[in-house]
Amino acid sequence: MGGRALSRAVRHGDCAFHNITGRSLSRKFASSAICQRQGAVPSFTKTSTPELDEIFDTFRKKVFLPVHLSKAQRDLVFKTKYKRTVAAEPVMAGVAGEDFQLEHIDKTVDVPNTRKGIFKALHLMQDKRDWDNLPRFLTGLHQAGRNPAKFQQFMMVTKAAESGRLDVILECARRVSETGFDLSNPLLINKIVAKIRNAAMASDWDVKETKRALAWVEMVSAMLEDKRHAGGRVISHNDDPRTSPELIGILLELSAIRAARHLGGKDEDGKVAEYASRLLSLPLNLEPTAKSPDNLEDTYIANRWLRSVVPIVHGMKVAETVLDSSSEMAEKLKQKKIELEGFISQEREYVANSTFKREFRGIELCDKLLAERAA
């Protein structure tokens, strides 16, 4: 088949390359509009390490590009019988205005492992600017049908928080249709929200940090209404992440701290009252489970319980200083706070008296937030 016939065959998705001759193949052809993935092949900005650049470049050439090619072009790239053909003379493909020289790809050797690639990339993202590439990376993986496992999403949140780039996680979630980063897992949502509020707490509730944390958690709450995340008809409050006590409790905590510390003790925008009302309307089944004496697994469970519930109670405690003390809402909030403080005291004692020599975050939160005056 001559060069012109080859070009015509590729344009129309014809896979009959059986009679390719030695004539020139160095002509440019466009991917079939029917076969190719719409849009450009995700590209990356230069990172802080050559190793990370290499990972992104390998995924771009070996994983992302083939998704955008027509079937005929993919045959040319992947089928062994065309290996010498593409190696002998350059074959170009145009995708969204960008030209690519096609190369043979051995699926058993050249195509990178998704999980290993994600793991290596996350550990190499040391510079804050490196994280700008995460949405692009996830977009390419999503287009290729290689969405990260849930545990890798958790890892992304942890690493992004360590680098001060939780904004990138929110951007990935906002662009869920492109990145596939959905907020359907309640544990993932709680982790994101906790990391956001912990950053504000680490700043000693700085004005800017607290305001931003509240805005970001409100953004997460709003995104959950999207059906691509957790939106849709409410079946049960216990199963709906939009009505999670951890989420609403942190919204109350951040809004109350902002009002108490930065707005002269006044609930100027009504958010403290709003979130207190929402929290009290939920079935707050926050009583800890029974535990065996000095059991390692139970100790970890108790510690996690403290980490979840202490911020909620702290929010209630601060909200009391902002709301009208004579109001019915303030009284209900106080009664619920007293009930939960009793559980917290029990759980703290259980964790503190365990024989396991570890630093437990739950105890640290208790001592920092509840053993001192509100806010």
One Martini backbone bead per residue (centre of mass of N, CA, C, O) as a GRO file, in nm:
protein
  375
    1MET     BB    1   0.095   0.036   0.024
    2GLY     BB    2   0.079   0.351  -0.015
    3GLY     BB    3   0.098   0.652   0.130
    4ARG     BB    4  -0.184   0.755   0.040
    5ALA     BB    5  -0.343   0.501   0.123
    6LEU     BB    6  -0.262   0.506   0.418
    7SER     BB    7  -0.380   0.779   0.488
    8ARG     BB    8  -0.673   0.707   0.406
    9ALA     BB    9  -0.710   0.464   0.594
   10VAL     BB   10  -0.668   0.615   0.864
   11ARG     BB   11  -0.888   0.832   0.839
   12HIS     BB   12  -1.118   0.580   0.809
   13GLY     BB   13  -1.028   0.326   0.993
   14ASP     BB   14  -0.844   0.148   0.833
   15CYS     BB   15  -0.679  -0.182   0.896
   16ALA     BB   16  -0.535  -0.237   0.603
   17PHE     BB   17  -0.180  -0.313   0.637
   18HIS     BB   18  -0.076  -0.573   0.471
   19ASN     BB   19   0.061  -0.394   0.200
   20ILE     BB   20   0.308  -0.257   0.288
   21THR     BB   21   0.551  -0.061   0.172
   22GLY     BB   22   0.862   0.112   0.113
   23ARG     BB   23   0.727   0.361   0.099
   24SER     BB   24   0.659   0.656   0.203
   25LEU     BB   25   0.539   0.763   0.553
   26SER     BB   26   0.608   1.092   0.587
   27ARG     BB   27   0.303   1.159   0.655
   28LYS     BB   28   0.041   1.342   0.761
   29PHE     BB   29  -0.223   1.249   0.999
   30ALA     BB   30  -0.548   1.230   1.110
   31SER     BB   31  -0.760   1.156   1.332
   32SER     BB   32  -1.040   1.009   1.382
   33ALA     BB   33  -1.338   1.149   1.476
   34ILE     BB   34  -1.463   0.874   1.572
   35CYS     BB   35  -1.219   0.732   1.739
   36GLN     BB   36  -1.124   0.965   1.895
   37ARG     BB   37  -1.044   1.146   2.156
   38GLN     BB   38  -1.138   1.421   2.279
   39GLY     BB   39  -0.897   1.634   2.262
   40ALA     BB   40  -0.616   1.666   2.425
   41VAL     BB   41  -0.319   1.568   2.528
   42PRO     BB   42  -0.199   1.557   2.818
   43SER     BB   43   0.006   1.794   2.976
   44PHE     BB   44   0.326   1.911   3.118
   45THR     BB   45   0.504   2.054   3.352
   46LYS     BB   46   0.784   2.126   3.485
   47THR     BB   47   0.971   1.977   3.724
   48SER     BB   48   1.196   1.908   4.000
   49THR     BB   49   1.237   1.621   3.844
   50PRO     BB   50   1.339   1.393   3.612
   51GLU     BB   51   1.171   1.150   3.714
   52LEU     BB   52   0.893   1.289   3.690
   53ASP     BB   53   0.908   1.363   3.395
   54GLU     BB   54   0.931   1.069   3.294
   55ILE     BB   55   0.662   0.964   3.393
   56PHE     BB   56   0.480   1.162   3.236
   57ASP     BB   57   0.595   1.099   2.952
   58THR     BB   58   0.529   0.798   2.945
   59PHE     BB   59   0.223   0.822   2.983
   60ARG     BB   60   0.171   1.004   2.739
   61LYS     BB   61   0.287   0.802   2.515
   62LYS     BB   62   0.175   0.503   2.628
   63VAL     BB   63  -0.135   0.593   2.729
   64PHE     BB   64  -0.271   0.862   2.623
   65LEU     BB   65  -0.234   0.872   2.313
   66PRO     BB   66  -0.383   0.607   2.213
   67VAL     BB   67  -0.674   0.714   2.287
   68HIS     BB   68  -0.656   0.940   2.036
   69LEU     BB   69  -0.658   0.717   1.837
   70SER     BB   70  -0.717   0.533   1.593
   71LYS     BB   71  -0.738   0.211   1.513
   72ALA     BB   72  -0.522   0.219   1.294
   73GLN     BB   73  -0.306   0.356   1.470
   74ARG     BB   74  -0.299   0.143   1.695
   75ASP     BB   75  -0.205  -0.084   1.517
   76LEU     BB   76   0.062   0.049   1.435
   77VAL     BB   77   0.167   0.060   1.735
   78PHE     BB   78   0.100  -0.248   1.857
   79LYS     BB   79   0.170  -0.416   1.617
   80THR     BB   80   0.434  -0.612   1.534
   81LYS     BB   81   0.420  -0.598   1.210
   82TYR     BB   82   0.479  -0.260   1.237
   83LYS     BB   83   0.755  -0.200   1.368
   84ARG     BB   84   0.938  -0.153   1.115
   85THR     BB   85   0.772   0.067   0.981
   86VAL     BB   86   0.792   0.294   1.210
   87ALA     BB   87   1.112   0.277   1.216
   88ALA     BB   88   1.192   0.353   0.922
   89GLU     BB   89   0.950   0.571   0.910
   90PRO     BB   90   0.782   0.845   0.971
   91VAL     BB   91   0.472   0.870   1.164
   92MET     BB   92   0.211   1.099   1.170
   93ALA     BB   93   0.002   1.261   1.426
   94GLY     BB   94  -0.294   1.451   1.476
   95VAL     BB   95  -0.376   1.626   1.794
   96ALA     BB   96  -0.512   1.911   1.855
   97GLY     BB   97  -0.253   2.046   1.689
   98GLU     BB   98  -0.067   1.798   1.753
   99ASP     BB   99   0.239   1.635   1.687
  100PHE     BB  100   0.301   1.281   1.631
  101GLN     BB  101   0.530   1.025   1.661
  102LEU     BB  102   0.508   0.708   1.586
  103GLU     BB  103   0.542   0.421   1.805
  104HIS     BB  104   0.628   0.137   1.923
  105ILE     BB  105   0.424  -0.074   2.152
  106ASP     BB  106   0.490  -0.280   2.422
  107LYS     BB  107   0.265  -0.397   2.649
  108THR     BB  108   0.477  -0.581   2.826
  109VAL     BB  109   0.701  -0.326   2.857
  110ASP     BB  110   0.617  -0.008   2.801
  111VAL     BB  111   0.376  -0.013   2.985
  112PRO     BB  112   0.282   0.129   3.262
  113ASN     BB  113   0.209   0.101   3.587
  114THR     BB  114  -0.028   0.259   3.752
  115ARG     BB  115   0.027   0.224   4.058
  116LYS     BB  116   0.333   0.272   4.048
  117GLY     BB  117   0.321   0.550   3.911
  118ILE     BB  118   0.161   0.698   4.127
  119PHE     BB  119   0.345   0.643   4.365
  120LYS     BB  120   0.600   0.778   4.251
  121ALA     BB  121   0.482   1.058   4.192
  122LEU     BB  122   0.393   1.135   4.482
  123HIS     BB  123   0.693   1.107   4.602
  124LEU     BB  124   0.812   1.336   4.388
  125MET     BB  125   0.623   1.566   4.502
  126GLN     BB  126   0.794   1.836   4.645
  127ASP     BB  127   0.694   2.062   4.486
  128LYS     BB  128   0.430   2.266   4.460
  129ARG     BB  129   0.428   2.276   4.139
  130ASP     BB  130   0.390   1.973   4.081
  131TRP     BB  131   0.071   1.968   4.154
  132ASP     BB  132  -0.037   2.092   3.883
  133ASN     BB  133  -0.034   1.790   3.741
  134LEU     BB  134  -0.260   1.614   3.861
  135PRO     BB  135  -0.513   1.674   3.685
  136ARG     BB  136  -0.373   1.577   3.421
  137PHE     BB  137  -0.310   1.291   3.509
  138LEU     BB  138  -0.606   1.207   3.576
  139THR     BB  139  -0.720   1.263   3.297
  140GLY     BB  140  -0.556   1.054   3.142
  141LEU     BB  141  -0.645   0.810   3.310
  142HIS     BB  142  -0.950   0.839   3.261
  143GLN     BB  143  -0.939   0.813   2.950
  144ALA     BB  144  -0.787   0.517   2.991
  145GLY     BB  145  -0.926   0.360   3.234
  146ARG     BB  146  -0.715   0.442   3.509
  147ASN     BB  147  -0.824   0.467   3.783
  148PRO     BB  148  -0.767   0.510   4.089
  149ALA     BB  149  -0.753   0.390   4.377
  150LYS     BB  150  -0.877   0.470   4.678
  151PHE     BB  151  -0.604   0.460   4.836
  152GLN     BB  152  -0.476   0.675   4.639
  153GLN     BB  153  -0.657   0.909   4.713
  154PHE     BB  154  -0.564   0.922   5.005
  155MET     BB  155  -0.267   0.977   4.936
  156MET     BB  156  -0.313   1.245   4.791
  157VAL     BB  157  -0.420   1.398   5.035
  158THR     BB  158  -0.177   1.363   5.220
  159LYS     BB  159   0.043   1.484   5.029
  160ALA     BB  160  -0.095   1.756   4.976
  161ALA     BB  161  -0.098   1.850   5.271
  162GLU     BB  162   0.212   1.840   5.312
  163SER     BB  163   0.239   2.062   5.058
  164GLY     BB  164   0.000   2.273   5.054
  165ARG     BB  165  -0.228   2.129   4.814
  166LEU     BB  166  -0.552   2.107   4.853
  167ASP     BB  167  -0.651   2.268   4.605
  168VAL     BB  168  -0.604   2.035   4.402
  169ILE     BB  169  -0.814   1.840   4.509
  170LEU     BB  170  -1.054   2.028   4.455
  171GLU     BB  171  -1.005   2.048   4.150
  172CYS     BB  172  -1.042   1.750   4.087
  173ALA     BB  173  -1.335   1.740   4.194
  174ARG     BB  174  -1.455   1.964   4.017
  175ARG     BB  175  -1.330   1.784   3.758
  176VAL     BB  176  -1.466   1.493   3.749
  177SER     BB  177  -1.527   1.444   3.440
  178GLU     BB  178  -1.208   1.439   3.385
  179THR     BB  179  -1.064   1.285   3.650
  180GLY     BB  180  -1.256   1.092   3.846
  181PHE     BB  181  -1.268   1.260   4.123
  182ASP     BB  182  -1.469   1.131   4.360
  183LEU     BB  183  -1.723   1.199   4.632
  184SER     BB  184  -1.837   0.886   4.752
  185ASN     BB  185  -1.647   0.858   4.998
  186PRO     BB  186  -1.677   0.926   5.328
  187LEU     BB  187  -1.378   0.892   5.417
  188LEU     BB  188  -1.260   1.090   5.210
  189ILE     BB  189  -1.415   1.337   5.295
  190ASN     BB  190  -1.319   1.344   5.591
  191LYS     BB  191  -1.020   1.376   5.520
  192ILE     BB  192  -1.030   1.641   5.370
  193VAL     BB  193  -1.169   1.808   5.591
  194ALA     BB  194  -0.958   1.754   5.815
  195LYS     BB  195  -0.712   1.877   5.667
  196ILE     BB  196  -0.827   2.160   5.646
  197ARG     BB  197  -0.874   2.215   5.956
  198ASN     BB  198  -0.581   2.148   6.050
  199ALA     BB  199  -0.447   2.388   5.907
  200ALA     BB  200  -0.592   2.601   6.076
  201MET     BB  201  -0.499   2.504   6.355
  202ALA     BB  202  -0.186   2.529   6.294
  203SER     BB  203  -0.237   2.859   6.277
  204ASP     BB  204  -0.418   2.942   6.516
  205TRP     BB  205  -0.661   3.061   6.366
  206ASP     BB  206  -0.618   3.226   6.134
  207VAL     BB  207  -0.787   3.439   5.949
  208LYS     BB  208  -0.720   3.333   5.662
  209GLU     BB  209  -0.724   3.024   5.718
  210THR     BB  210  -1.014   3.003   5.830
  211LYS     BB  211  -1.165   3.123   5.592
  212ARG     BB  212  -1.061   2.919   5.384
  213ALA     BB  213  -1.154   2.659   5.522
  214LEU     BB  214  -1.454   2.724   5.513
  215ALA     BB  215  -1.474   2.754   5.204
  216TRP     BB  216  -1.376   2.464   5.136
  217VAL     BB  217  -1.589   2.301   5.293
  218GLU     BB  218  -1.825   2.431   5.142
  219MET     BB  219  -1.737   2.320   4.869
  220VAL     BB  220  -1.766   2.025   4.937
  221SER     BB  221  -2.066   2.037   5.014
  222ALA     BB  222  -2.160   2.134   4.732
  223MET     BB  223  -2.044   1.896   4.558
  224LEU     BB  224  -2.228   1.667   4.687
  225GLU     BB  225  -2.484   1.745   4.505
  226ASP     BB  226  -2.350   1.601   4.293
  227LYS     BB  227  -2.402   1.308   4.115
  228ARG     BB  228  -2.085   1.255   4.076
  229HIS     BB  229  -2.087   1.213   4.378
  230ALA     BB  230  -2.355   1.237   4.630
  231GLY     BB  231  -2.600   1.290   4.488
  232GLY     BB  232  -2.948   1.292   4.549
  233ARG     BB  233  -3.145   1.089   4.703
  234VAL     BB  234  -3.251   1.049   5.025
  235ILE     BB  235  -3.241   0.758   5.222
  236SER     BB  236  -3.010   0.805   5.453
  237HIS     BB  237  -2.836   0.970   5.690
  238ASN     BB  238  -2.622   0.739   5.747
  239ASP     BB  239  -2.541   0.733   5.410
  240ASP     BB  240  -2.507   1.052   5.391
  241PRO     BB  241  -2.244   1.271   5.347
  242ARG     BB  242  -2.411   1.545   5.368
  243THR     BB  243  -2.498   1.437   5.685
  244SER     BB  244  -2.236   1.448   5.828
  245PRO     BB  245  -2.117   1.525   6.137
  246GLU     BB  246  -1.826   1.590   6.051
  247LEU     BB  247  -1.898   1.807   5.845
  248ILE     BB  248  -2.094   1.991   6.011
  249GLY     BB  249  -1.907   2.025   6.257
  250ILE     BB  250  -1.679   2.179   6.103
  251LEU     BB  251  -1.853   2.410   6.007
  252LEU     BB  252  -1.916   2.506   6.291
  253GLU     BB  253  -1.633   2.547   6.399
  254LEU     BB  254  -1.529   2.755   6.187
  255SER     BB  255  -1.759   2.965   6.215
  256ALA     BB  256  -1.725   3.010   6.523
  257ILE     BB  257  -1.431   3.100   6.528
  258ARG     BB  258  -1.464   3.338   6.340
  259ALA     BB  259  -1.671   3.489   6.514
  260ALA     BB  260  -1.511   3.491   6.789
  261ARG     BB  261  -1.222   3.607   6.670
  262HIS     BB  262  -1.302   3.797   6.388
  263LEU     BB  263  -1.626   3.914   6.459
  264GLY     BB  264  -1.677   3.998   6.765
  265GLY     BB  265  -1.885   3.756   6.844
  266LYS     BB  266  -2.046   3.752   6.567
  267ASP     BB  267  -2.318   3.632   6.357
  268GLU     BB  268  -2.326   3.792   6.074
  269ASP     BB  269  -2.405   3.542   5.855
  270GLY     BB  270  -2.549   3.291   6.017
  271LYS     BB  271  -2.370   3.020   6.025
  272VAL     BB  272  -2.383   2.916   6.311
  273ALA     BB  273  -2.688   2.869   6.318
  274GLU     BB  274  -2.708   2.690   6.070
  275TYR     BB  275  -2.509   2.456   6.164
  276ALA     BB  276  -2.644   2.397   6.432
  277SER     BB  277  -2.917   2.315   6.314
  278ARG     BB  278  -2.812   2.085   6.134
  279LEU     BB  279  -2.684   1.916   6.358
  280LEU     BB  280  -2.948   1.884   6.541
  281SER     BB  281  -3.112   1.733   6.299
  282LEU     BB  282  -2.939   1.499   6.357
  283PRO     BB  283  -2.849   1.168   6.419
  284LEU     BB  284  -2.629   1.157   6.693
  285ASN     BB  285  -2.451   0.861   6.662
  286LEU     BB  286  -2.165   0.892   6.885
  287GLU     BB  287  -2.139   0.639   7.034
  288PRO     BB  288  -1.927   0.434   7.149
  289THR     BB  289  -1.787   0.136   7.146
  290ALA     BB  290  -1.715  -0.148   7.266
  291LYS     BB  291  -1.434  -0.270   7.476
  292SER     BB  292  -1.142  -0.411   7.521
  293PRO     BB  293  -0.893  -0.457   7.722
  294ASP     BB  294  -0.611  -0.355   7.594
  295ASN     BB  295  -0.669  -0.312   7.277
  296LEU     BB  296  -0.535  -0.224   6.986
  297GLU     BB  297  -0.776  -0.192   6.795
  298ASP     BB  298  -0.957  -0.036   6.999
  299THR     BB  299  -0.762   0.200   7.035
  300TYR     BB  300  -0.775   0.302   6.743
  301ILE     BB  301  -1.080   0.346   6.739
  302ALA     BB  302  -1.086   0.552   6.972
  303ASN     BB  303  -0.898   0.756   6.839
  304ARG     BB  304  -1.077   0.808   6.590
  305TRP     BB  305  -1.321   0.905   6.745
  306LEU     BB  306  -1.187   1.152   6.870
  307ARG     BB  307  -1.104   1.289   6.600
  308SER     BB  308  -1.410   1.329   6.515
  309VAL     BB  309  -1.558   1.455   6.785
  310VAL     BB  310  -1.397   1.691   6.905
  311PRO     BB  311  -1.456   1.912   6.685
  312ILE     BB  312  -1.760   1.915   6.737
  313VAL     BB  313  -1.750   2.002   7.037
  314HIS     BB  314  -1.584   2.253   6.990
  315GLY     BB  315  -1.796   2.393   6.818
  316MET     BB  316  -2.012   2.402   7.037
  317LYS     BB  317  -1.848   2.563   7.245
  318VAL     BB  318  -1.808   2.817   7.067
  319ALA     BB  319  -2.108   2.869   6.987
  320GLU     BB  320  -2.203   2.952   7.276
  321THR     BB  321  -2.050   3.241   7.254
  322VAL     BB  322  -2.248   3.343   7.008
  323LEU     BB  323  -2.506   3.259   7.094
  324ASP     BB  324  -2.802   3.277   7.236
  325SER     BB  325  -2.835   3.156   7.557
  326SER     BB  326  -3.172   3.168   7.552
  327SER     BB  327  -3.193   2.975   7.336
  328GLU     BB  328  -3.293   2.671   7.220
  329MET     BB  329  -3.039   2.600   7.061
  330ALA     BB  330  -2.828   2.646   7.285
  331GLU     BB  331  -2.946   2.434   7.480
  332LYS     BB  332  -2.921   2.186   7.294
  333LEU     BB  333  -2.619   2.211   7.248
  334LYS     BB  334  -2.533   2.181   7.543
  335GLN     BB  335  -2.653   1.899   7.598
  336LYS     BB  336  -2.493   1.751   7.375
  337LYS     BB  337  -2.214   1.828   7.473
  338ILE     BB  338  -2.227   1.690   7.752
  339GLU     BB  339  -2.269   1.405   7.646
  340LEU     BB  340  -2.004   1.391   7.471
  341GLU     BB  341  -1.801   1.455   7.698
  342GLY     BB  342  -1.843   1.188   7.845
  343PHE     BB  343  -1.736   1.005   7.617
  344ILE     BB  344  -1.459   1.139   7.585
  345SER     BB  345  -1.353   1.077   7.868
  346GLN     BB  346  -1.358   0.769   7.835
  347GLU     BB  347  -1.180   0.745   7.579
  348ARG     BB  348  -0.931   0.887   7.685
  349GLU     BB  349  -0.875   0.689   7.917
  350TYR     BB  350  -0.842   0.437   7.747
  351VAL     BB  351  -0.602   0.534   7.575
  352ALA     BB  352  -0.410   0.636   7.806
  353ASN     BB  353  -0.414   0.330   7.956
  354SER     BB  354  -0.259   0.209   7.756
  355THR     BB  355   0.039   0.009   7.669
  356PHE     BB  356   0.078   0.177   7.415
  357LYS     BB  357   0.365   0.341   7.277
  358ARG     BB  358   0.187   0.612   7.170
  359GLU     BB  359   0.083   0.878   6.975
  360PHE     BB  360  -0.233   1.026   7.020
  361ARG     BB  361  -0.438   1.242   6.856
  362GLY     BB  362  -0.691   1.243   7.035
  363ILE     BB  363  -0.557   1.347   7.294
  364GLU     BB  364  -0.443   1.607   7.179
  365LEU     BB  365  -0.719   1.733   7.111
  366CYS     BB  366  -0.840   1.734   7.389
  367ASP     BB  367  -0.618   1.913   7.528
  368LYS     BB  368  -0.638   2.157   7.326
  369LEU     BB  369  -0.974   2.204   7.300
  370LEU     BB  370  -1.113   2.107   7.603
  371ALA     BB  371  -0.895   2.215   7.837
  372GLU     BB  372  -0.997   2.492   7.742
  373ARG     BB  373  -1.104   2.753   7.633
  374ALA     BB  374  -1.290   2.874   7.408
  375ALA     BB  375  -1.092   2.915   7.123
   0.00000   0.00000   0.00000
